[in-house]
Coordinates of C-alpha atoms in Angstrom, one line a residue:
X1484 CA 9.2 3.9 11.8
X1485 CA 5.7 3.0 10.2
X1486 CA 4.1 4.8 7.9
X1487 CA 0.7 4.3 6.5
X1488 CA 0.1 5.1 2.5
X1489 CA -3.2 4.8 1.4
X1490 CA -4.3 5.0 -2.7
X1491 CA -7.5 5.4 -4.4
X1492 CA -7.5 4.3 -8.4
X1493 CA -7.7 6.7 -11.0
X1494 CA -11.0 6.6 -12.9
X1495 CA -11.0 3.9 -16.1
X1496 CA -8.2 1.7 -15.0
X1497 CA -9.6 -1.9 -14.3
X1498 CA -8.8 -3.6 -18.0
X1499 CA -5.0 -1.4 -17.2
X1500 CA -5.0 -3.0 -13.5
X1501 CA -5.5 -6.5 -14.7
X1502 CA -2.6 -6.4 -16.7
X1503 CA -0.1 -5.1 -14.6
X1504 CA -0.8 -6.7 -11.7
X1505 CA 0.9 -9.6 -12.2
X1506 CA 3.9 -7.5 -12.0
X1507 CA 2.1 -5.2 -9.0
X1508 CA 2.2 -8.7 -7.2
X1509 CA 5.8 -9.6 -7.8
X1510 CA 6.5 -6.1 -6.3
X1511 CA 5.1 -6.3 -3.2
X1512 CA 6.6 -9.2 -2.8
X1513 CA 10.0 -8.8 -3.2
X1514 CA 9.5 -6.1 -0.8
X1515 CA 7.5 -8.3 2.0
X1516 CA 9.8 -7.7 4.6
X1517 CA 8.9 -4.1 4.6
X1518 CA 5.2 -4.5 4.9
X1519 CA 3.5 -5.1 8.3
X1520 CA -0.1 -4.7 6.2
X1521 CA -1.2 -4.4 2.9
X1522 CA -4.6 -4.8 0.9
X1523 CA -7.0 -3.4 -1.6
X1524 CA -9.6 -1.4 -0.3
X1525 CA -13.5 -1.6 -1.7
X1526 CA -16.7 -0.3 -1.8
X1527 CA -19.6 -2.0 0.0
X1528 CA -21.1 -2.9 -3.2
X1529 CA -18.4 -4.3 -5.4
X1530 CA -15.7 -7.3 -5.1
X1531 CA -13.3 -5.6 -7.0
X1532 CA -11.0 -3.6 -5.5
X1533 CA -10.6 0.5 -5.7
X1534 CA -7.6 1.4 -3.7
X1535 CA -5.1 -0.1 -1.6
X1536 CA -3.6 0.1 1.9
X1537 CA -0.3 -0.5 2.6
X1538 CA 1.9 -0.3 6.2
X1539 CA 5.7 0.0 5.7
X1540 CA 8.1 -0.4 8.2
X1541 CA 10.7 2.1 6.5
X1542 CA 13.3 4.7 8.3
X1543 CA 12.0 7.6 6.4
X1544 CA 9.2 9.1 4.8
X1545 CA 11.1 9.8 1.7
X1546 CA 11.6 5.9 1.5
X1547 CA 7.9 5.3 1.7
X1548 CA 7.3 7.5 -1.0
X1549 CA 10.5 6.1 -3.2
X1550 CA 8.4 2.6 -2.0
X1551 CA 5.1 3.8 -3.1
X1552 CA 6.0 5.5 -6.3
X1553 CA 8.3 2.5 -7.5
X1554 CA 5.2 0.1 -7.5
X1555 CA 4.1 -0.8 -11.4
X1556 CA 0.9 0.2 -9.9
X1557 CA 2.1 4.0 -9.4
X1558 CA 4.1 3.9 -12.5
X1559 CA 1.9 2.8 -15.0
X1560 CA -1.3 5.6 -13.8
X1561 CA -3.1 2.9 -11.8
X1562 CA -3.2 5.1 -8.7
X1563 CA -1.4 8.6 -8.9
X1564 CA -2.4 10.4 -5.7
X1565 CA -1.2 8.8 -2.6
X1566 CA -1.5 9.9 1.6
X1567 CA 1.4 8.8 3.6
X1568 CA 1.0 9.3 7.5
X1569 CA 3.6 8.1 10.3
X1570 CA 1.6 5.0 12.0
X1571 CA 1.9 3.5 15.5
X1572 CA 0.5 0.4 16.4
X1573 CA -1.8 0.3 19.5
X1574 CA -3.6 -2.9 18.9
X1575 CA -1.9 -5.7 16.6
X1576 CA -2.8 -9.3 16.0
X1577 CA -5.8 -8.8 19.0
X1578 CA -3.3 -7.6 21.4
X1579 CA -2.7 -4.3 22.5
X1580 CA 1.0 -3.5 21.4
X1581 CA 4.0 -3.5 23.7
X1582 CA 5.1 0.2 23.1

Protein backbone atom coordinates (compact mmCIF):
# COMPACT_ATOMS: atom_id res chain seq x y z
CA UNK A 1 0.00 0.00 0.00
CA UNK A 2 1.12 3.79 -0.48
CA UNK A 3 1.19 6.05 1.93
CA UNK A 4 1.90 9.71 1.58
CA UNK A 5 3.97 11.48 4.63
CA UNK A 6 4.36 14.97 4.34
CA UNK A 7 6.86 17.27 6.81
CA UNK A 8 7.21 20.88 7.44
CA UNK A 9 10.80 21.98 9.26
CA UNK A 10 10.87 23.11 12.67
CA UNK A 11 11.63 26.79 12.95
CA UNK A 12 15.75 27.63 13.13
CA UNK A 13 17.00 24.53 11.58
CA UNK A 14 18.78 25.42 8.20
CA UNK A 15 22.68 25.66 9.58
CA UNK A 16 21.27 21.99 11.59
CA UNK A 17 19.84 20.74 8.02
CA UNK A 18 22.98 21.37 6.18
CA UNK A 19 24.87 19.24 8.29
CA UNK A 20 22.98 16.25 8.46
CA UNK A 21 21.92 15.92 5.21
CA UNK A 22 24.61 14.33 3.91
CA UNK A 23 23.51 11.58 6.05
CA UNK A 24 19.47 12.48 5.28
CA UNK A 25 20.70 11.61 1.66
CA UNK A 26 22.34 8.31 2.30
CA UNK A 27 19.08 7.44 3.96
CA UNK A 28 16.80 7.85 1.41
CA UNK A 29 18.75 6.08 -0.50
CA UNK A 30 19.38 3.03 0.95
CA UNK A 31 15.75 2.92 1.19
CA UNK A 32 15.01 3.89 -2.79
CA UNK A 33 13.18 0.89 -3.46
CA UNK A 34 10.56 1.99 -1.12
CA UNK A 35 9.90 5.37 -2.55
CA UNK A 36 7.69 5.96 -5.54
CA UNK A 37 8.25 9.98 -4.81
CA UNK A 38 10.16 12.07 -2.75
CA UNK A 39 11.20 15.93 -2.59
CA UNK A 40 11.57 18.98 -0.53
CA UNK A 41 8.70 21.23 -0.60
CA UNK A 42 9.21 25.33 -0.80
CA UNK A 43 7.73 28.50 -0.58
CA UNK A 44 7.15 30.57 -3.71
CA UNK A 45 9.73 32.95 -2.69
CA UNK A 46 12.68 30.95 -1.55
CA UNK A 47 15.09 28.08 -3.22
CA UNK A 48 15.64 26.52 -0.12
CA UNK A 49 13.67 23.97 0.90
CA UNK A 50 11.00 23.87 4.07
CA UNK A 51 9.49 20.55 4.16
CA UNK A 52 9.57 17.43 2.31
CA UNK A 53 7.29 14.88 0.52
CA UNK A 54 7.75 11.51 0.48
CA UNK A 55 5.51 8.38 -1.16
CA UNK A 56 6.33 4.91 0.27
CA UNK A 57 5.26 1.81 -1.00
CA UNK A 58 5.17 0.05 2.50
CA UNK A 59 2.65 -2.83 3.86
CA UNK A 60 1.65 -0.78 6.90
CA UNK A 61 1.22 2.37 8.26
CA UNK A 62 3.17 1.59 11.24
CA UNK A 63 6.19 0.91 8.77
CA UNK A 64 5.80 4.31 7.26
CA UNK A 65 6.08 5.82 10.45
CA UNK A 66 9.10 3.37 11.74
CA UNK A 67 10.34 4.81 7.89
CA UNK A 68 9.62 8.37 8.62
CA UNK A 69 10.85 8.53 12.16
CA UNK A 70 14.24 6.56 11.36
CA UNK A 71 15.34 9.37 8.93
CA UNK A 72 18.46 11.55 10.47
CA UNK A 73 16.19 14.23 9.44
CA UNK A 74 13.36 13.17 12.11
CA UNK A 75 15.95 12.16 14.58
CA UNK A 76 18.03 14.91 14.86
CA UNK A 77 14.63 17.82 15.29
CA UNK A 78 14.82 18.75 11.61
CA UNK A 79 11.23 18.06 11.10
CA UNK A 80 9.20 16.59 14.17
CA UNK A 81 5.53 16.64 13.21
CA UNK A 82 4.70 14.51 10.24
CA UNK A 83 1.00 13.58 8.30
CA UNK A 84 0.83 10.20 6.88
CA UNK A 85 -2.23 9.41 4.60
CA UNK A 86 -2.90 5.97 2.59
CA UNK A 87 -2.32 7.16 -1.26
CA UNK A 88 -3.57 5.76 -4.56
CA UNK A 89 -2.29 6.71 -7.68
CA UNK A 90 -4.77 7.91 -10.36
CA UNK A 91 -2.46 9.61 -12.71
CA UNK A 92 1.38 8.55 -12.76
CA UNK A 93 4.16 9.37 -15.17
CA UNK A 94 1.21 11.37 -17.54
CA UNK A 95 -0.82 8.30 -17.63
CA UNK A 96 -3.79 7.58 -15.86
CA UNK A 97 -2.98 4.47 -13.67
CA UNK A 98 -3.97 0.93 -14.39
CA UNK A 99 -5.98 0.23 -11.11
Amino acid sequence: MAFMITLVDNPGVMEKKLQIRPLHIEYVMNHAHLILASGGCFPDDSDIADGALFIVDLATRADAVDYIENDPFFRNGIFSTYTIRRWKKFIFDYKRAQV
